[in-house]
C-alpha positions as a printed Julia matrix, in Angstrom:
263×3 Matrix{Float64}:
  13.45   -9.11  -14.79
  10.2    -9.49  -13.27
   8.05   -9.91  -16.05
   7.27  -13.89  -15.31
   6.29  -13.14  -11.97
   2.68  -14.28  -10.73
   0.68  -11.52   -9.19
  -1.97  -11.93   -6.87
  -4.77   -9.91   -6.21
  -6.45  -10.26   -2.55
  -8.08   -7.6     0.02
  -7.92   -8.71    3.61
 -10.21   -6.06    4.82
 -13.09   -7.21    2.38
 -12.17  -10.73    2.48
 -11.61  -11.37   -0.94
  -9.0   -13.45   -2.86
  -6.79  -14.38    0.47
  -7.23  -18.37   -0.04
  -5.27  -17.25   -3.4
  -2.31  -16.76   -1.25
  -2.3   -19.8     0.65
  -2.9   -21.62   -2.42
  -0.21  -19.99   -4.34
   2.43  -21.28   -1.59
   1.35  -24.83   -1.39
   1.45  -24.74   -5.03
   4.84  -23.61   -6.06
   7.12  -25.0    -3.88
   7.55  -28.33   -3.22
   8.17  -29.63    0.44
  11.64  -30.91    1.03
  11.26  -31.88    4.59
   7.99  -32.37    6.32
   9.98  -31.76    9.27
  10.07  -27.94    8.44
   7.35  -27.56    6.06
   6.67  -24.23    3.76
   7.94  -20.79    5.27
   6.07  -17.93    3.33
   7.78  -14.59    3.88
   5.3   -10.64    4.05
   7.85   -8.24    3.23
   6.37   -4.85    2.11
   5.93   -0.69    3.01
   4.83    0.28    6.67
   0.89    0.17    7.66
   0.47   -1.67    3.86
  -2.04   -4.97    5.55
   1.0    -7.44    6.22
   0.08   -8.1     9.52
  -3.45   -7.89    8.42
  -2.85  -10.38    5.65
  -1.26  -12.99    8.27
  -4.28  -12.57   10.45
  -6.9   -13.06    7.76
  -4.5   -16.31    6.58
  -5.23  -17.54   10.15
  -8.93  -16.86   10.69
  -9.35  -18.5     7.25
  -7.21  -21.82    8.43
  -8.95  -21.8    12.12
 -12.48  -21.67   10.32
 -11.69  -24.37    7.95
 -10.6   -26.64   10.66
 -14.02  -26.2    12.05
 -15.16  -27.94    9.18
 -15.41  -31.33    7.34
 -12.31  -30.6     5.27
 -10.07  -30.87    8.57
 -10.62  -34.46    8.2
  -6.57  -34.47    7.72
  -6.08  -32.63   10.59
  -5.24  -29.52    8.91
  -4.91  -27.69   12.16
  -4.21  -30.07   14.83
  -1.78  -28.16   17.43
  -1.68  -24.58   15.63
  -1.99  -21.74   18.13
  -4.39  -19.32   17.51
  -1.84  -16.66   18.1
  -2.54  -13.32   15.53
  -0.27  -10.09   14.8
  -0.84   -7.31   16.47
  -2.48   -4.53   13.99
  -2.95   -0.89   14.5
  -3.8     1.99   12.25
  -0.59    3.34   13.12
   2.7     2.61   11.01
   5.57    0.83   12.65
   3.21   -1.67   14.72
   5.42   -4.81   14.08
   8.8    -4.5    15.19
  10.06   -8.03   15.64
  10.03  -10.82   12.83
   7.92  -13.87   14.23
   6.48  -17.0    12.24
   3.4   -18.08   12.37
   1.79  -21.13   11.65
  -0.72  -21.33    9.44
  -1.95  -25.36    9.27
  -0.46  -28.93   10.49
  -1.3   -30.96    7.64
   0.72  -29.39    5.17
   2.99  -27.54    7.58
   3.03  -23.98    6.53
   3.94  -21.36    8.24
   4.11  -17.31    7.63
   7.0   -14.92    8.57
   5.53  -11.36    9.56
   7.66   -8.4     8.84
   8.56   -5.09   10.3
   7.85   -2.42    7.5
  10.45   -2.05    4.81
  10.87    2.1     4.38
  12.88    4.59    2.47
  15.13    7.19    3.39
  13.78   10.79    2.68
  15.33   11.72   -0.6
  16.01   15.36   -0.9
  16.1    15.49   -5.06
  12.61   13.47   -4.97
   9.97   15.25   -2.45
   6.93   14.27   -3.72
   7.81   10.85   -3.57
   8.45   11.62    0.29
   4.71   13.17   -0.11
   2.83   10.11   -1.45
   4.32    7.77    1.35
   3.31    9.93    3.83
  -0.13   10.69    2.27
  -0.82    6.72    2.46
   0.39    6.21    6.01
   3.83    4.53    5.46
   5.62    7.27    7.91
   4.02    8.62   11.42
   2.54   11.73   10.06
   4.33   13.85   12.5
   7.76   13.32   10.88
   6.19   15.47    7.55
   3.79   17.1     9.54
  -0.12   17.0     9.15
  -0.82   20.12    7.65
   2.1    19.53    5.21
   0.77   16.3     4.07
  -2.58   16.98    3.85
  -1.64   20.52    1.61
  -0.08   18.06   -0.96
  -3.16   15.61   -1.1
  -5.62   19.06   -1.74
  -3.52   19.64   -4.28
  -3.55   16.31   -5.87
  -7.56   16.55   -5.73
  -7.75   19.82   -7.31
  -5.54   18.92  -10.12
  -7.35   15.65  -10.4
 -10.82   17.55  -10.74
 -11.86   15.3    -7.35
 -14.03   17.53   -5.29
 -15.64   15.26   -2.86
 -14.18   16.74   -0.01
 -16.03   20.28   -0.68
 -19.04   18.07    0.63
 -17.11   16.29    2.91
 -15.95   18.56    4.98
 -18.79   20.63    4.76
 -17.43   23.87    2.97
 -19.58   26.18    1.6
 -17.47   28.16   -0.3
 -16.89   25.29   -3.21
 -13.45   24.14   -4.01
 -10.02   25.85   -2.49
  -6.65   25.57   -2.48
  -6.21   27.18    0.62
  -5.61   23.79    2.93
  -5.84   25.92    6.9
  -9.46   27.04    5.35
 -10.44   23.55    5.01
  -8.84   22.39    8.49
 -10.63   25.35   10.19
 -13.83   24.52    8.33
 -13.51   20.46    9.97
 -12.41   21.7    13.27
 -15.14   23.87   13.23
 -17.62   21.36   12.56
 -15.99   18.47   15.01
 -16.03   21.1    17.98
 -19.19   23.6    17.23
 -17.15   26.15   18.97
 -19.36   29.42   18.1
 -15.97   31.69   17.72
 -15.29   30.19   14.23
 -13.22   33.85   13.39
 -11.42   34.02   16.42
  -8.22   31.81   14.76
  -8.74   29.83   17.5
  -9.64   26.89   15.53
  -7.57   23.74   15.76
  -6.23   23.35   12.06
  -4.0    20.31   13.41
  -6.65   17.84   14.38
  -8.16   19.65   11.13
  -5.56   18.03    9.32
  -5.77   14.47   10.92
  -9.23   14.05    9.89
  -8.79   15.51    6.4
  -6.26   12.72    6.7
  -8.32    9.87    7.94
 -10.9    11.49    5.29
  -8.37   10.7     2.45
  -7.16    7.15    3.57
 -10.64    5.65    4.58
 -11.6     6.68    0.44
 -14.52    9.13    1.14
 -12.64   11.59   -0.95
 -12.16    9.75   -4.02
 -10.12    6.8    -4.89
  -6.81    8.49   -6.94
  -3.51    6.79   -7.77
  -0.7     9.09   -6.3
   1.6     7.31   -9.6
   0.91    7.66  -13.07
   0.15    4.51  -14.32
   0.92    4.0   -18.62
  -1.7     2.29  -20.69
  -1.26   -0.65  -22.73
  -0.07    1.08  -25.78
   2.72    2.89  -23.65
   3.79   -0.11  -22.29
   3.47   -2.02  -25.53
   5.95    0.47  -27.13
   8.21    0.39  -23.88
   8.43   -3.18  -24.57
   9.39   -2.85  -28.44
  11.59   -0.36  -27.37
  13.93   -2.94  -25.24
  13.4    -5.45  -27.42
  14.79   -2.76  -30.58
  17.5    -1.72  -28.03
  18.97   -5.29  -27.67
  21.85   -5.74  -29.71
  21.0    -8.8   -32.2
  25.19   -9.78  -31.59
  28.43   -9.38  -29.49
  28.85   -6.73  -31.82
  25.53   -4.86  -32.39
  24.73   -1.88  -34.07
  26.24    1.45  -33.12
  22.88    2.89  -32.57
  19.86    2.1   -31.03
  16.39    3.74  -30.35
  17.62    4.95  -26.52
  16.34    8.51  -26.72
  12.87    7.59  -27.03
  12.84    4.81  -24.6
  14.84    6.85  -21.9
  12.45    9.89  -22.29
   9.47    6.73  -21.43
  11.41    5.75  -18.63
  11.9     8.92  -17.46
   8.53   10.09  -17.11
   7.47    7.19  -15.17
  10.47    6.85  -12.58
């Protein structure tokens, strides 16, 4: 249903590809009303760069209009009012528009985070939202999130975080080792047997370790290749009937075991 839609790839944080955005809204929609202008909507997870996105949109407009290419007055009564960002999901909890130039009139609609219930018959879905910050980490708890991404690592033959966090013993999967071993080295408290070792704020910065990408950069998902989704295609396209009538049987078993594997 989606496979006409345009994708755009951008990173606010390094400050790459944003003008994409902006361009891609002046580009396909026409303006009705100059009255009103374009209204651009950020709907996404929690803690995903929305609000980050809107600012970078608006530092981006603000320096242009310092420029020679405001000669239209691209920016002529825009406030310089940003989103408030945190590290901490859940930030944004009222929708407000901002606008983003004058001359066109656009403007972008900041979000609060779209989540998901916790489904029971799907945990480690629960598990990778929580591993990239979508939910307060209390809700799943620290130690319990940060036992799944070890696990991940392990399995994915990633062992950065033996140097990381400073363990000499090489690779575990015992996760309250490897929170000891970081609250050991945050406080220097000489009693390192004494179990009196913080494993919670152990956990945060194995956390903060994971999300800042000085573990390894890993996709939680399995992503298909090409040739998997080149047969996933022939299979829908073999599973159309070629009538009102159609054939009593198609291909299904094959394409639902595809589908299965990456739901």
């Amino acid at each position: 249903a989606h496979s006409n839609a345009k994708c755009i790839l951008a990173t606010s944080v390094l400050k790459k590809g944003v003008v994409k955005i902006k361009e891609f809204m002046l580009s396909e929609r026409e303006i009705r009303f100059q009255s009103l202008g374009i209204y651009g909507l950020l709907v996404g997870l929690p803690n995903t760069g929305k609000s980050t996105t809107m600012n970078a949109l608006k530092r981006l407009a603000l320096l242009a209009s310092k420029t020679r290419y405001d000669s239209r007055g691209m920016m002529a009564g825009v406030s310089r009012a940003q989103a408030r960002v945190t590290m901490s999901p859940g930030t944004t909890e009222l929708i407000r528009a901002y606008q983003l130039s004058h001359n066109p009139t656009l403007y972008l609609v900041d979000t609060p985070g779209v989540t998901f219930h916790k489904d029971k018959s799907n945990p480690e879905r629960n598990l990778k939202l929580a591993a990239v910050g979508t939910f307060p980490d209390h809700i799943f708890g620290e130690l319990y999130i940060a036992d799944y991404i070890l696990w991940r690592l392990n399995n994915a033959r990633l062992f950065q975080y033996v140097s990381v966090c400073g363990l000499s013993g090489g690779p575990t999967n015992d996760i309250r080792s490897v929170c000891r071993e970081i609250a050991f080295q945050l406080t220097n408290d000489p009693c390192r047997d004494s179990g009196a070792m913080d494993v919670l704020s152990g956990a945060r910065t194995f956390l903060k370790f994971y999300r800042n990408g000085l573990l390894g950069r890993y996709c939680l998902d399995a992503l298909p290749s090409e040739g998997e989704l080149s047969r996933y295609n022939d299979l829908v396209e073999e599973a159309e009937p070629p009538g009102p009538w159609g054939p009593n049987a198609y291909p299904l078993d094959e394409r639902a075991a595809i589908l299965t594997s990456y739901s």
